[in-house]
mmCIF file with all atom_site columns, C-alpha atoms in Angstrom:
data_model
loop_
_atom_site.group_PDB
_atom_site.id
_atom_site.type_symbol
_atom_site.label_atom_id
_atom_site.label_alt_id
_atom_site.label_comp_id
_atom_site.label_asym_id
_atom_site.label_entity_id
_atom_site.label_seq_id
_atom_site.pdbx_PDB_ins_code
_atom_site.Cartn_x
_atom_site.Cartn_y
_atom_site.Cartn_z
_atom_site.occupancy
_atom_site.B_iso_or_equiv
_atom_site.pdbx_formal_charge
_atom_site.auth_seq_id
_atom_site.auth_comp_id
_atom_site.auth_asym_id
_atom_site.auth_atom_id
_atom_site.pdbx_PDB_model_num
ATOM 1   C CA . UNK A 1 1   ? -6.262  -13.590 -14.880 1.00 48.00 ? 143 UNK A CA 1
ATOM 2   C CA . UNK A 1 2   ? -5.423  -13.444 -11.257 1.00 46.00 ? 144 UNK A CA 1
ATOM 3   C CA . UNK A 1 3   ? -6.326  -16.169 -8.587  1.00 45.00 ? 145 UNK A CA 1
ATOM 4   C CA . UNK A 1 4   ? -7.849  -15.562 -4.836  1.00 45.00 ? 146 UNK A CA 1
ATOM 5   C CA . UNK A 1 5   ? -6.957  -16.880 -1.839  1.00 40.00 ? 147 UNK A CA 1
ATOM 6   C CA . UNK A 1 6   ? -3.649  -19.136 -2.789  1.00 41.00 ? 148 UNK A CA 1
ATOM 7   C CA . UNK A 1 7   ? -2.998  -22.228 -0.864  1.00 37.00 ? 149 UNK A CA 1
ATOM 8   C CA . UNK A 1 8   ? -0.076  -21.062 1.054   1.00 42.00 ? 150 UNK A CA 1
ATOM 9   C CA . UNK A 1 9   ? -1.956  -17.997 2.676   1.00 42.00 ? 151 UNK A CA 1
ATOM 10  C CA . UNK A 1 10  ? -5.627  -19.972 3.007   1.00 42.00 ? 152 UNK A CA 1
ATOM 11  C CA . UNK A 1 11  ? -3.727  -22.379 4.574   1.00 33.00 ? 153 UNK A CA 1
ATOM 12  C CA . UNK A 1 12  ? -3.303  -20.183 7.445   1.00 38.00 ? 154 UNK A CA 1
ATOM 13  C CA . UNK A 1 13  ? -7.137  -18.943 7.571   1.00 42.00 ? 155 UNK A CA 1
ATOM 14  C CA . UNK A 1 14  ? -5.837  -15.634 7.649   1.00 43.00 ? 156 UNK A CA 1
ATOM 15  C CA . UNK A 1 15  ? -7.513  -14.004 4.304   1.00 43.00 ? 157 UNK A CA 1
ATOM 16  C CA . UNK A 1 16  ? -10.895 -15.043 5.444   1.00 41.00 ? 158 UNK A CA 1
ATOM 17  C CA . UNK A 1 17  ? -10.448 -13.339 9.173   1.00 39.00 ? 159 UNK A CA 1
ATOM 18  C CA . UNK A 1 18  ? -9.098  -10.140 7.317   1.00 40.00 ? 160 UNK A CA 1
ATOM 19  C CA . UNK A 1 19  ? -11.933 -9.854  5.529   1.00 38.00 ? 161 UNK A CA 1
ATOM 20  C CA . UNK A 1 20  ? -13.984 -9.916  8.016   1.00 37.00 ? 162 UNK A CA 1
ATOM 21  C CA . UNK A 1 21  ? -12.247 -8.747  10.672  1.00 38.00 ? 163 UNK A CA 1
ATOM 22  C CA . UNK A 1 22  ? -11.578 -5.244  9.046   1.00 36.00 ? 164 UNK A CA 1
ATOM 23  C CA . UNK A 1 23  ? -14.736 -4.421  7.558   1.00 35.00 ? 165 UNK A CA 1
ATOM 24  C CA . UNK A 1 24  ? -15.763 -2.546  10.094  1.00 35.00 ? 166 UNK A CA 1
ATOM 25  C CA . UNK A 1 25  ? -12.763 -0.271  10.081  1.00 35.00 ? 167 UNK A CA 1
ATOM 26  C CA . UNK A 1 26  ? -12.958 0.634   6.813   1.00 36.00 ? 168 UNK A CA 1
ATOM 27  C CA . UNK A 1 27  ? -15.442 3.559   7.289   1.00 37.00 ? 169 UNK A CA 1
ATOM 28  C CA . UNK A 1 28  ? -13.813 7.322   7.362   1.00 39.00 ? 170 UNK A CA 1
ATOM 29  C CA . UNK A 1 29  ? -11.749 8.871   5.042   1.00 45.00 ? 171 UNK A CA 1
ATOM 30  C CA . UNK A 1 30  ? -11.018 12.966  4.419   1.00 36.00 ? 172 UNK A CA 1
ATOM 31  C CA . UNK A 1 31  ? -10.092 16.032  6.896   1.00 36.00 ? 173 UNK A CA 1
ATOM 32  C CA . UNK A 1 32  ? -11.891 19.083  7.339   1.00 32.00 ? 174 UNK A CA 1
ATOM 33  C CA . UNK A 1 33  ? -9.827  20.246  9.537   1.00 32.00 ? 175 UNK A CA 1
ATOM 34  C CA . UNK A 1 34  ? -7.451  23.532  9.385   1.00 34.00 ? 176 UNK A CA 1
ATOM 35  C CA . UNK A 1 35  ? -4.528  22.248  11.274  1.00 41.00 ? 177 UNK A CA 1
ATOM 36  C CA . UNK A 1 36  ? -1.908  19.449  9.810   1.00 39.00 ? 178 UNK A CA 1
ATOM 37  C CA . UNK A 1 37  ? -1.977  17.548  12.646  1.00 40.00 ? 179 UNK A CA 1
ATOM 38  C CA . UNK A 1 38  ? -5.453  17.072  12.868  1.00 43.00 ? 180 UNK A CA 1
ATOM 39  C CA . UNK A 1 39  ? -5.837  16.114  9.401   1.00 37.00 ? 181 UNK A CA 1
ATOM 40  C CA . UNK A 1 40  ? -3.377  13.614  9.689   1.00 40.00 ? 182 UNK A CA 1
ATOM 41  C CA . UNK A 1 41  ? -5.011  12.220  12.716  1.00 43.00 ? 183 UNK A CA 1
ATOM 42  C CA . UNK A 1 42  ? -8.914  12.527  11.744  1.00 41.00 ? 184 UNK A CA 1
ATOM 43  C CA . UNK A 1 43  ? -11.240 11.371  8.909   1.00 39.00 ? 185 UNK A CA 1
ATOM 44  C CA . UNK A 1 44  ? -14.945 11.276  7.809   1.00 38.00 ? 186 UNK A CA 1
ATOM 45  C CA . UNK A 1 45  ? -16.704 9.441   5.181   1.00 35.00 ? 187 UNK A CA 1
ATOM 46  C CA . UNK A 1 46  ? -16.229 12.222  2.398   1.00 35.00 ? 188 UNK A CA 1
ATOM 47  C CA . UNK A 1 47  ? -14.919 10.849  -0.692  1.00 40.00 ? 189 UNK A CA 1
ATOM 48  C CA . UNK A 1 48  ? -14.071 7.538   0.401   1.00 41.00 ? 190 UNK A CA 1
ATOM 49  C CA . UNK A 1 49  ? -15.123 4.251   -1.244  1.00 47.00 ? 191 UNK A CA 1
ATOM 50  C CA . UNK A 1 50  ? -13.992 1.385   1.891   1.00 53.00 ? 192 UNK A CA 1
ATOM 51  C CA . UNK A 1 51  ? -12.511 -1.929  0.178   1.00 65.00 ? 193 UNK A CA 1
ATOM 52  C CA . UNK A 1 52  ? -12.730 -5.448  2.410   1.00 74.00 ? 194 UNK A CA 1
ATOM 53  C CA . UNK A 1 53  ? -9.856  -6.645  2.834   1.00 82.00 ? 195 UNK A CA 1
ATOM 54  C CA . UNK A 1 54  ? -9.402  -8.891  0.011   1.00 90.00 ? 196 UNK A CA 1
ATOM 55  C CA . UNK A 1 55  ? -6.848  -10.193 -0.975  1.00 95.00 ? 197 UNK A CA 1
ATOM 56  C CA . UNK A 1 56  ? -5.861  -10.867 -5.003  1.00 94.00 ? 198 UNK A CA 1
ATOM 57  C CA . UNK A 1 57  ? -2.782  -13.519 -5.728  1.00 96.00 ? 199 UNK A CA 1
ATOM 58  C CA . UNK A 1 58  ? -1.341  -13.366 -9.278  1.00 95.00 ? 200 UNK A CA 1
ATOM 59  C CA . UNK A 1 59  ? 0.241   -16.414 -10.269 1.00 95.00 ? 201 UNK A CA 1
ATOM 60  C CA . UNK A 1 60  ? 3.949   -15.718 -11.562 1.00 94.00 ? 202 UNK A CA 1
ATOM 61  C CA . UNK A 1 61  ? 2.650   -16.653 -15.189 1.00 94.00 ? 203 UNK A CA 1
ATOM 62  C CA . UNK A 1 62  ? -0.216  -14.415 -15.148 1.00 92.00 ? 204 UNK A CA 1
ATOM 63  C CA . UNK A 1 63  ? 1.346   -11.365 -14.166 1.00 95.00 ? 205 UNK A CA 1
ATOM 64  C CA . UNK A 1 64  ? 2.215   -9.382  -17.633 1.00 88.00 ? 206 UNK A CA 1
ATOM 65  C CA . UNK A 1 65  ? 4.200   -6.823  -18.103 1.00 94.00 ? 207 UNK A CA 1
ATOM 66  C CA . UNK A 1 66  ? 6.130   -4.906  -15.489 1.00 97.00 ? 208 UNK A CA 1
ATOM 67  C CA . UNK A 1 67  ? 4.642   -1.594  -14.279 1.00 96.00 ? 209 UNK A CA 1
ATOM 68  C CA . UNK A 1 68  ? 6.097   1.536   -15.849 1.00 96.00 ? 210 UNK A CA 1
ATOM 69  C CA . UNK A 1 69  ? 6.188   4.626   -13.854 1.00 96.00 ? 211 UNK A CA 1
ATOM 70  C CA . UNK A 1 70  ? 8.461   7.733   -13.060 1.00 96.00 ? 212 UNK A CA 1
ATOM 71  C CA . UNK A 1 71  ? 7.301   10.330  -9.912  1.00 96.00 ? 213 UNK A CA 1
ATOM 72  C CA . UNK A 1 72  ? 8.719   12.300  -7.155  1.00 97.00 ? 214 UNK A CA 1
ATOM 73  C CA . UNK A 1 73  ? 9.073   11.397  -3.668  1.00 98.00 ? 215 UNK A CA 1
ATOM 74  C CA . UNK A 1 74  ? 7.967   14.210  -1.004  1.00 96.00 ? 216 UNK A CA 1
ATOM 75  C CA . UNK A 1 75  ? 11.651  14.805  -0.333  1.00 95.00 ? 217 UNK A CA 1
ATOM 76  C CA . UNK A 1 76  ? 12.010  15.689  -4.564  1.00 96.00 ? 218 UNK A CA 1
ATOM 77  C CA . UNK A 1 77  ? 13.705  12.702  -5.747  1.00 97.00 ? 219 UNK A CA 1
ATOM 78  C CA . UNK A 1 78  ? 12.170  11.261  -8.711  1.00 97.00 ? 220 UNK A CA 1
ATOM 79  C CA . UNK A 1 79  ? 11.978  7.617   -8.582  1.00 97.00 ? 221 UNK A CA 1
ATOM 80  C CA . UNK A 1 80  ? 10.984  5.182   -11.811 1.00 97.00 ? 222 UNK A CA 1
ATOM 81  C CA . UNK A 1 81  ? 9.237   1.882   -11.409 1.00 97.00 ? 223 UNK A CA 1
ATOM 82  C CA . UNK A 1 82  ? 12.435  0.474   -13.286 1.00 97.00 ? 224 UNK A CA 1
ATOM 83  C CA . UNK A 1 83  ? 14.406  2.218   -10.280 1.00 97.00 ? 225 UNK A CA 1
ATOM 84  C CA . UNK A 1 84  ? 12.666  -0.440  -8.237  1.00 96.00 ? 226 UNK A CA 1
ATOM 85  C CA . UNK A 1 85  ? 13.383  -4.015  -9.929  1.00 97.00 ? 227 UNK A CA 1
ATOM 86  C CA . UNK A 1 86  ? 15.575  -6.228  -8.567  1.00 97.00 ? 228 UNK A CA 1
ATOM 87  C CA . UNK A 1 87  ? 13.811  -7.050  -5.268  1.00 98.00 ? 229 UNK A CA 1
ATOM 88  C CA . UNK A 1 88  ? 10.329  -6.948  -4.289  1.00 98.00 ? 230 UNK A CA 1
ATOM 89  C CA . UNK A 1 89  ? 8.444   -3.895  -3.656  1.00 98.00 ? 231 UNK A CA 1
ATOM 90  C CA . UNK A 1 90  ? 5.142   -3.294  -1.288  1.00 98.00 ? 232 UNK A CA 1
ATOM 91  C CA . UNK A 1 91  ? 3.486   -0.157  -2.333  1.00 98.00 ? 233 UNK A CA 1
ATOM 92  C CA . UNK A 1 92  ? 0.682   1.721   -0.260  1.00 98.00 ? 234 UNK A CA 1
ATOM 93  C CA . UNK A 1 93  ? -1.801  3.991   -1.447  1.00 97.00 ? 235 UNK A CA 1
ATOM 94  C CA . UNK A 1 94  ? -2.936  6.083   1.447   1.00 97.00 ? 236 UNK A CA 1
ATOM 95  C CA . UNK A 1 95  ? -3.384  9.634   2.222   1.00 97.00 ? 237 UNK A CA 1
ATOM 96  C CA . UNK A 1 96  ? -3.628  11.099  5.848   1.00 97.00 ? 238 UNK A CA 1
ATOM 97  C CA . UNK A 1 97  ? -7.540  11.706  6.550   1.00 95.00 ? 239 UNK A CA 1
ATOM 98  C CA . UNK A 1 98  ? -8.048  8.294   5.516   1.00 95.00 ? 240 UNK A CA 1
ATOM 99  C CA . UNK A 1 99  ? -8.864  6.152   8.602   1.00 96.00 ? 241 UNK A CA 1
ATOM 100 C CA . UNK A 1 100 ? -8.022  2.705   7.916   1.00 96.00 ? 242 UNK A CA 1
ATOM 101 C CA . UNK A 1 101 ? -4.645  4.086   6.864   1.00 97.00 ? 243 UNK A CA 1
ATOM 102 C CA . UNK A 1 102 ? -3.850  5.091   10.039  1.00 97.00 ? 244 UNK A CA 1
ATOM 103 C CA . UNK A 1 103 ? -4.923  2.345   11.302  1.00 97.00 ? 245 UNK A CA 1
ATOM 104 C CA . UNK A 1 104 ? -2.387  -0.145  9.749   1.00 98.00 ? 246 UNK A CA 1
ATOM 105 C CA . UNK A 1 105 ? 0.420   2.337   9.850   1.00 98.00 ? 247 UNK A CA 1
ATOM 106 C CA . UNK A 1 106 ? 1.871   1.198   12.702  1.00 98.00 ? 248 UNK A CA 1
ATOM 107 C CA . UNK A 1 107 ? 1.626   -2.581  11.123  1.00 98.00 ? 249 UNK A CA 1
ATOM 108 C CA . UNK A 1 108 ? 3.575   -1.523  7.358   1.00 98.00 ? 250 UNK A CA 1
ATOM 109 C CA . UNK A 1 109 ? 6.098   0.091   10.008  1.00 98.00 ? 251 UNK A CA 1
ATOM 110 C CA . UNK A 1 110 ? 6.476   -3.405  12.038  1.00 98.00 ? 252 UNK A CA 1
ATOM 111 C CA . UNK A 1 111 ? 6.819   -5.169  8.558   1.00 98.00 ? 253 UNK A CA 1
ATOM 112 C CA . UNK A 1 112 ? 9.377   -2.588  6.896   1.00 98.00 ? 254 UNK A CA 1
ATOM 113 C CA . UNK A 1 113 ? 11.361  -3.428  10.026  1.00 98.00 ? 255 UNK A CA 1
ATOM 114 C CA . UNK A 1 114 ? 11.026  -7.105  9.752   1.00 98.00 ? 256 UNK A CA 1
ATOM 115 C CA . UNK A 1 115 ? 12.054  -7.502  6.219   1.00 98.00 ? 257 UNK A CA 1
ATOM 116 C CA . UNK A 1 116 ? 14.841  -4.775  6.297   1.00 96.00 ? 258 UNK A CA 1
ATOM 117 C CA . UNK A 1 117 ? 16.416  -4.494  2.860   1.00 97.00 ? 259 UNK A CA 1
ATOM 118 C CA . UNK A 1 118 ? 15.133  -7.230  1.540   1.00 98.00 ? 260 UNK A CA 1
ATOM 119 C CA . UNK A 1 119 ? 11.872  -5.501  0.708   1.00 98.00 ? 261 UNK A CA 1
ATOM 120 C CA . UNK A 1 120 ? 11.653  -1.927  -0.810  1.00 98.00 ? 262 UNK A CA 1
ATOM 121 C CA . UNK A 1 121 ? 8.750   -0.041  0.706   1.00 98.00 ? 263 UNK A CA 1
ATOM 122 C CA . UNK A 1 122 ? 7.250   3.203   -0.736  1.00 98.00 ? 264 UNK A CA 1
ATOM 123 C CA . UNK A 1 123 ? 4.004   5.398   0.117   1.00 98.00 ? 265 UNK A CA 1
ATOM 124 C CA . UNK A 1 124 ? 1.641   6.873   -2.751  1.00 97.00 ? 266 UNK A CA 1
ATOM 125 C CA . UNK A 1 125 ? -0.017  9.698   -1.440  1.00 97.00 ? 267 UNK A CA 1
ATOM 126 C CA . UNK A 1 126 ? -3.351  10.223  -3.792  1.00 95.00 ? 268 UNK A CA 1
ATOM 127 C CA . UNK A 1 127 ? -4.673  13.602  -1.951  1.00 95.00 ? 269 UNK A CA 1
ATOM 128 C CA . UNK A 1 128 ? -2.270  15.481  0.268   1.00 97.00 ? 270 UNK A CA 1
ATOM 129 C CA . UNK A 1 129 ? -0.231  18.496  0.085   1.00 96.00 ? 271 UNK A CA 1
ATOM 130 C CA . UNK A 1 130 ? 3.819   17.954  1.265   1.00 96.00 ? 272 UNK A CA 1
ATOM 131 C CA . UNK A 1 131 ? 2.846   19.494  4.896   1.00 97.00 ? 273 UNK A CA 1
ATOM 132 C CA . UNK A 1 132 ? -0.071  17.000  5.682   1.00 97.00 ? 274 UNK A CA 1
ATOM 133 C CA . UNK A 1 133 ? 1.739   14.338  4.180   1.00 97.00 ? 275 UNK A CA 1
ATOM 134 C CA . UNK A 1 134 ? 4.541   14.893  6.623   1.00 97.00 ? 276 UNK A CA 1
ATOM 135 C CA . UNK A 1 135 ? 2.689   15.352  9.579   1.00 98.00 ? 277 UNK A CA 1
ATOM 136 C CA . UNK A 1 136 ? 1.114   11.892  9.146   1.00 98.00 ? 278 UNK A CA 1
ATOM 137 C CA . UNK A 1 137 ? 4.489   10.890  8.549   1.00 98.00 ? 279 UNK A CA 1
ATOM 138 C CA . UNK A 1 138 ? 5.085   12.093  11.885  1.00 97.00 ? 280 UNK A CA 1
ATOM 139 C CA . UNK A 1 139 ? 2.677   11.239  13.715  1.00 97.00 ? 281 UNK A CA 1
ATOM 140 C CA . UNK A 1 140 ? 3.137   7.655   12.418  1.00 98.00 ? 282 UNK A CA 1
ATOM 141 C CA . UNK A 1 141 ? 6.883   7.570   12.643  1.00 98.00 ? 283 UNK A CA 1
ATOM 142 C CA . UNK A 1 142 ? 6.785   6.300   9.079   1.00 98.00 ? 284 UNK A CA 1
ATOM 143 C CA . UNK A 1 143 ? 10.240  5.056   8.036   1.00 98.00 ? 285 UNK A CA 1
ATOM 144 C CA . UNK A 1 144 ? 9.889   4.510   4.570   1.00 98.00 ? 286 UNK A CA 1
ATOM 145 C CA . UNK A 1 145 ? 9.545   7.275   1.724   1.00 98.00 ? 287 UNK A CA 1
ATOM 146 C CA . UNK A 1 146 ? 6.368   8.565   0.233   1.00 98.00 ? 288 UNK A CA 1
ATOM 147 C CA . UNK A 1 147 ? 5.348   9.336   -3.712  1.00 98.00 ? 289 UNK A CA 1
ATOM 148 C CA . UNK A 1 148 ? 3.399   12.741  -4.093  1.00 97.00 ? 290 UNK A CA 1
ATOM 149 C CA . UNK A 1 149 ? 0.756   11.454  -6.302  1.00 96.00 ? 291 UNK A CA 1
ATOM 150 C CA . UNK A 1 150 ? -1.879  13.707  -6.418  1.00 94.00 ? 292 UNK A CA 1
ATOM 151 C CA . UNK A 1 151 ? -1.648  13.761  -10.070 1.00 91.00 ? 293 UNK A CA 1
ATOM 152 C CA . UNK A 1 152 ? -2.266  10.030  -10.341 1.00 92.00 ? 294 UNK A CA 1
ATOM 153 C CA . UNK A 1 153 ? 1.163   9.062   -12.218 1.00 93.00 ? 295 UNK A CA 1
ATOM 154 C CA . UNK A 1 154 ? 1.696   6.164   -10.015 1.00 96.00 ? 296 UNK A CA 1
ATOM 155 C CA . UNK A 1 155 ? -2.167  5.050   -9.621  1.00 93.00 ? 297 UNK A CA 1
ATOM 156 C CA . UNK A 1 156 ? -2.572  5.606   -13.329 1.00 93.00 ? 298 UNK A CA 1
ATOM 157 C CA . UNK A 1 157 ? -0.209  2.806   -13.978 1.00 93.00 ? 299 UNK A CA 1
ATOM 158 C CA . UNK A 1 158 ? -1.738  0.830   -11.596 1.00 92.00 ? 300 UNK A CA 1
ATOM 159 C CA . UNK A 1 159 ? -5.148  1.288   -12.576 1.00 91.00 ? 301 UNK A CA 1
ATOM 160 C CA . UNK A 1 160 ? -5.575  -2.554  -13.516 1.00 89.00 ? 302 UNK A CA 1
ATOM 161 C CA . UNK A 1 161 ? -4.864  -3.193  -9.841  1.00 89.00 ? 303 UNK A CA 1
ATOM 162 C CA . UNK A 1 162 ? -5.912  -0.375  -8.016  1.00 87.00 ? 304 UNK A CA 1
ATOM 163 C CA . UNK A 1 163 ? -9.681  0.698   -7.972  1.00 83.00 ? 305 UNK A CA 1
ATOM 164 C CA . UNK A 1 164 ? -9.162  5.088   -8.020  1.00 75.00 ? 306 UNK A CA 1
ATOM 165 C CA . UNK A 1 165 ? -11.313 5.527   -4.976  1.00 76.00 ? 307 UNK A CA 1
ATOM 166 C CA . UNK A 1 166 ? -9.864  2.421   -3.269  1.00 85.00 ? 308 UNK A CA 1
ATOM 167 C CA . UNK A 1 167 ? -8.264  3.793   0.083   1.00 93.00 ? 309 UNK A CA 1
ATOM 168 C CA . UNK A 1 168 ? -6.015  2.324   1.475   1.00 96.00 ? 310 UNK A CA 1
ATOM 169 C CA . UNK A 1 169 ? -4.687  -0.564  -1.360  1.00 96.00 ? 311 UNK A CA 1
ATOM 170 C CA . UNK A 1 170 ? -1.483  -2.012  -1.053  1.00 97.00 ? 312 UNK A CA 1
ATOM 171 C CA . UNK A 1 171 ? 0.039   -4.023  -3.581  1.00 97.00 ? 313 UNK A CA 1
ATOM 172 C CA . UNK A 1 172 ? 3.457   -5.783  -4.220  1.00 98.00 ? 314 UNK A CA 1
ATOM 173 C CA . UNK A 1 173 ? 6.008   -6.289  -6.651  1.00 98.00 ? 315 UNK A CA 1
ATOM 174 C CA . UNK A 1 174 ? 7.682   -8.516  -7.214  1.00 98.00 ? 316 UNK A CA 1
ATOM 175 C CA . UNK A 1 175 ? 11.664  -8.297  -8.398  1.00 98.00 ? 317 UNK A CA 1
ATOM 176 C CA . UNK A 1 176 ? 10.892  -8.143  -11.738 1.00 98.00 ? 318 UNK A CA 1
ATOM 177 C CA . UNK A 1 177 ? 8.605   -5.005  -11.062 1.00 98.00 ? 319 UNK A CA 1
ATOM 178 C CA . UNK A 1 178 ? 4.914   -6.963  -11.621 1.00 97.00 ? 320 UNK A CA 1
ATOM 179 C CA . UNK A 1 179 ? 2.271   -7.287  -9.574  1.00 97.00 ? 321 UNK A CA 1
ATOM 180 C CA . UNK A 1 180 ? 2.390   -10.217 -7.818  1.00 97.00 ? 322 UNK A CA 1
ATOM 181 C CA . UNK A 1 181 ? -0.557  -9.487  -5.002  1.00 97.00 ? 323 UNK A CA 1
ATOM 182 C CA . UNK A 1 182 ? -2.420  -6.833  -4.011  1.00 96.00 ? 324 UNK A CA 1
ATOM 183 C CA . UNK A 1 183 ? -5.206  -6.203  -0.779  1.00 96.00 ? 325 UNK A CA 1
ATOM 184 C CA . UNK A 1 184 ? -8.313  -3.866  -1.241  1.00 94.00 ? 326 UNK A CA 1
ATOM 185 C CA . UNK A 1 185 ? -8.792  -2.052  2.281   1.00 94.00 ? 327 UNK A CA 1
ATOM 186 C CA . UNK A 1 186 ? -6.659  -1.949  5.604   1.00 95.00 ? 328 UNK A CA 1
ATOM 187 C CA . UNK A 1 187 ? -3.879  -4.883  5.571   1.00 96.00 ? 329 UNK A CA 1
ATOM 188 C CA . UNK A 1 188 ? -4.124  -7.649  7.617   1.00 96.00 ? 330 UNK A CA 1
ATOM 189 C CA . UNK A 1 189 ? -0.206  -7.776  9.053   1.00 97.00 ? 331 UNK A CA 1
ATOM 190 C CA . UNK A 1 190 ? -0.187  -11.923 8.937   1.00 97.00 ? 332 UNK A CA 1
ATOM 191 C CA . UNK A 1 191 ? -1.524  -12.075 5.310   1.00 97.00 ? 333 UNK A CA 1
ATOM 192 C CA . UNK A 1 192 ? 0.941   -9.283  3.926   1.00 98.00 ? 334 UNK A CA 1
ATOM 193 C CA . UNK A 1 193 ? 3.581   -11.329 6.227   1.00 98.00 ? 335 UNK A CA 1
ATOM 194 C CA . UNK A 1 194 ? 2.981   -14.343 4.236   1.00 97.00 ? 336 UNK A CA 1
ATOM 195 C CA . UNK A 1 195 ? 2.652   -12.460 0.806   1.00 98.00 ? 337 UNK A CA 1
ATOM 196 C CA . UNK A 1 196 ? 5.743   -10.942 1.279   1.00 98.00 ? 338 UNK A CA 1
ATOM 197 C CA . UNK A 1 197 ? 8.069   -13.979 2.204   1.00 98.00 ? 339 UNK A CA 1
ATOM 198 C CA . UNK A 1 198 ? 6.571   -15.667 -1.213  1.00 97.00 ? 340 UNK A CA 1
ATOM 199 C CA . UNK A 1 199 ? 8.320   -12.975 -2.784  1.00 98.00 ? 341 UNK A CA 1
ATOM 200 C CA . UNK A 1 200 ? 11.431  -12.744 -1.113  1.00 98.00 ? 342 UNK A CA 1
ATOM 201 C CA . UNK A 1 201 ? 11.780  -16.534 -1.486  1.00 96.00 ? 343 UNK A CA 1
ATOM 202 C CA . UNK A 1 202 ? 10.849  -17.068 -4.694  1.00 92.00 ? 344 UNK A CA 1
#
C-alpha cells in the first residue's frame, strides 16, 4: 500500500501547487524531426500519455522487496539495481521528444548538484537511439549517466511504479534499493528537494 501526500512534504503546500502548477506542461511528447538536435529539442503529442504531477510516498514498511534489474548505460557499462544500494537513488524516465522532460532538466541538474554524492542519479531512456539520447544530453548539459532502455529492462521492473506510457516519472530509492517515492509527470524541484533529504536522512 503506498500513502499520498506525507506530512513532511504537505506541510510545505508544495505537492498540491505541483499538481497544479504543471498540468499544463505536460502536453507534447515525440520528434518527427530528421536532425538530433531537433529531436532533442522538440515534441508533439504522439504517443504520449501526460501524468499530473503527483506525488506517491511509500512508507518504509510498505515498500517490499528491493528492485532487481541489470542494463547498460549509453556509454556500455552495465549497471545492476544491486550496483546501486547503499545510498539513495533518483531515477528518471524520460526520452528526448518528450516535452515536460526538457522542461525539468535543468531542475534534476540543479538537484544532482545539490546533493553531490550523497544521491546516485541515473536516466532511463524508454525511446531513443544512443545519438538522440546524447544530443539531449547535450543540449541539457546533463551530468549524470543515462540507461538505454528501449527494451524496457529497467521499466519492466518498475512496472508496479511506473505507468509504461507515463513520460516523464521519476522515482527514488532508497539505500536499500526500494521505492520509497515516486512523481507521475514533470517534477516539481521543492517536492523532489524534500523527498530526497527524507532519504538521505533517514
Amino acid at each position: 500500500m503506498s500513502t499520498s501526500f506525507p506530512t513532511r512534504v504537505s506541510r510545505k503546500q508544495a505537492l498540491s501547487i505541483a499538481a497544479l502548477g504543471t498540468v499544463g506542461l505536460l502536453s507534447a511528447c515525440s520528434s518527427s524531426q530528421d536532425s538530433l538536435a531537433a529531436q532533442a529539442d522538440a515534441g508533439d503529442s504522439k504517443g504520449y500519455i501526460a501524468g499530473d504531477g503527483s506525488v506517491t510516498e511509500y512508507a518504509a514498511g510498505e515498500r517490499g522487496e528491493p528492485v532487481e534489474f541489470e542494463s547498460e548505460l549509453f556509454d556500455g557499462t552495465v549497471v545492476s539495481a544491486a550496483d546501486l544500494r547503499g545510498k539513495p537513488v533518483l531515477l528518471n524516465f524520460w526520452y528526448a521528444g518528450c516535452a515536460p522532460c526538457r522542461a525539468e532538466a535543468p531542475w534534476l541538474n540543479e538537484l544532482h548538484a545539490s546533493f553531490g554524492e550523497k544521491v546516485a542519479f541515473y536516466g532511463a531512456n524508454v525511446r531513443d537511439e544512443k545519438g538522440t539520447a546524447e544530443a539531449f544530453e547535450k543540449n541539457f548539459e546533463v551530468p549524470y549517466p543515462s540507461f538505454r532502455d528501449v527494451t524496457g529492462k529497467v521499466l519492466l521492473a518498475m512496472s508496479k511504479y511506473v505507468p509504461a506510457q507515463a513520460v516523464p516519472t521519476t522515482v527514488v530509492l532508497d539505500a536499500e534499493g526500494r521505492v520509497a517515492a515516486r512523481i507521475l509527470g514533470q517534477i516539481d524541484k521543492s517536492v523532489l528537494n524534500t523527498l530526497l533529504e527524507d532519504q538521505v536522512s533517514a
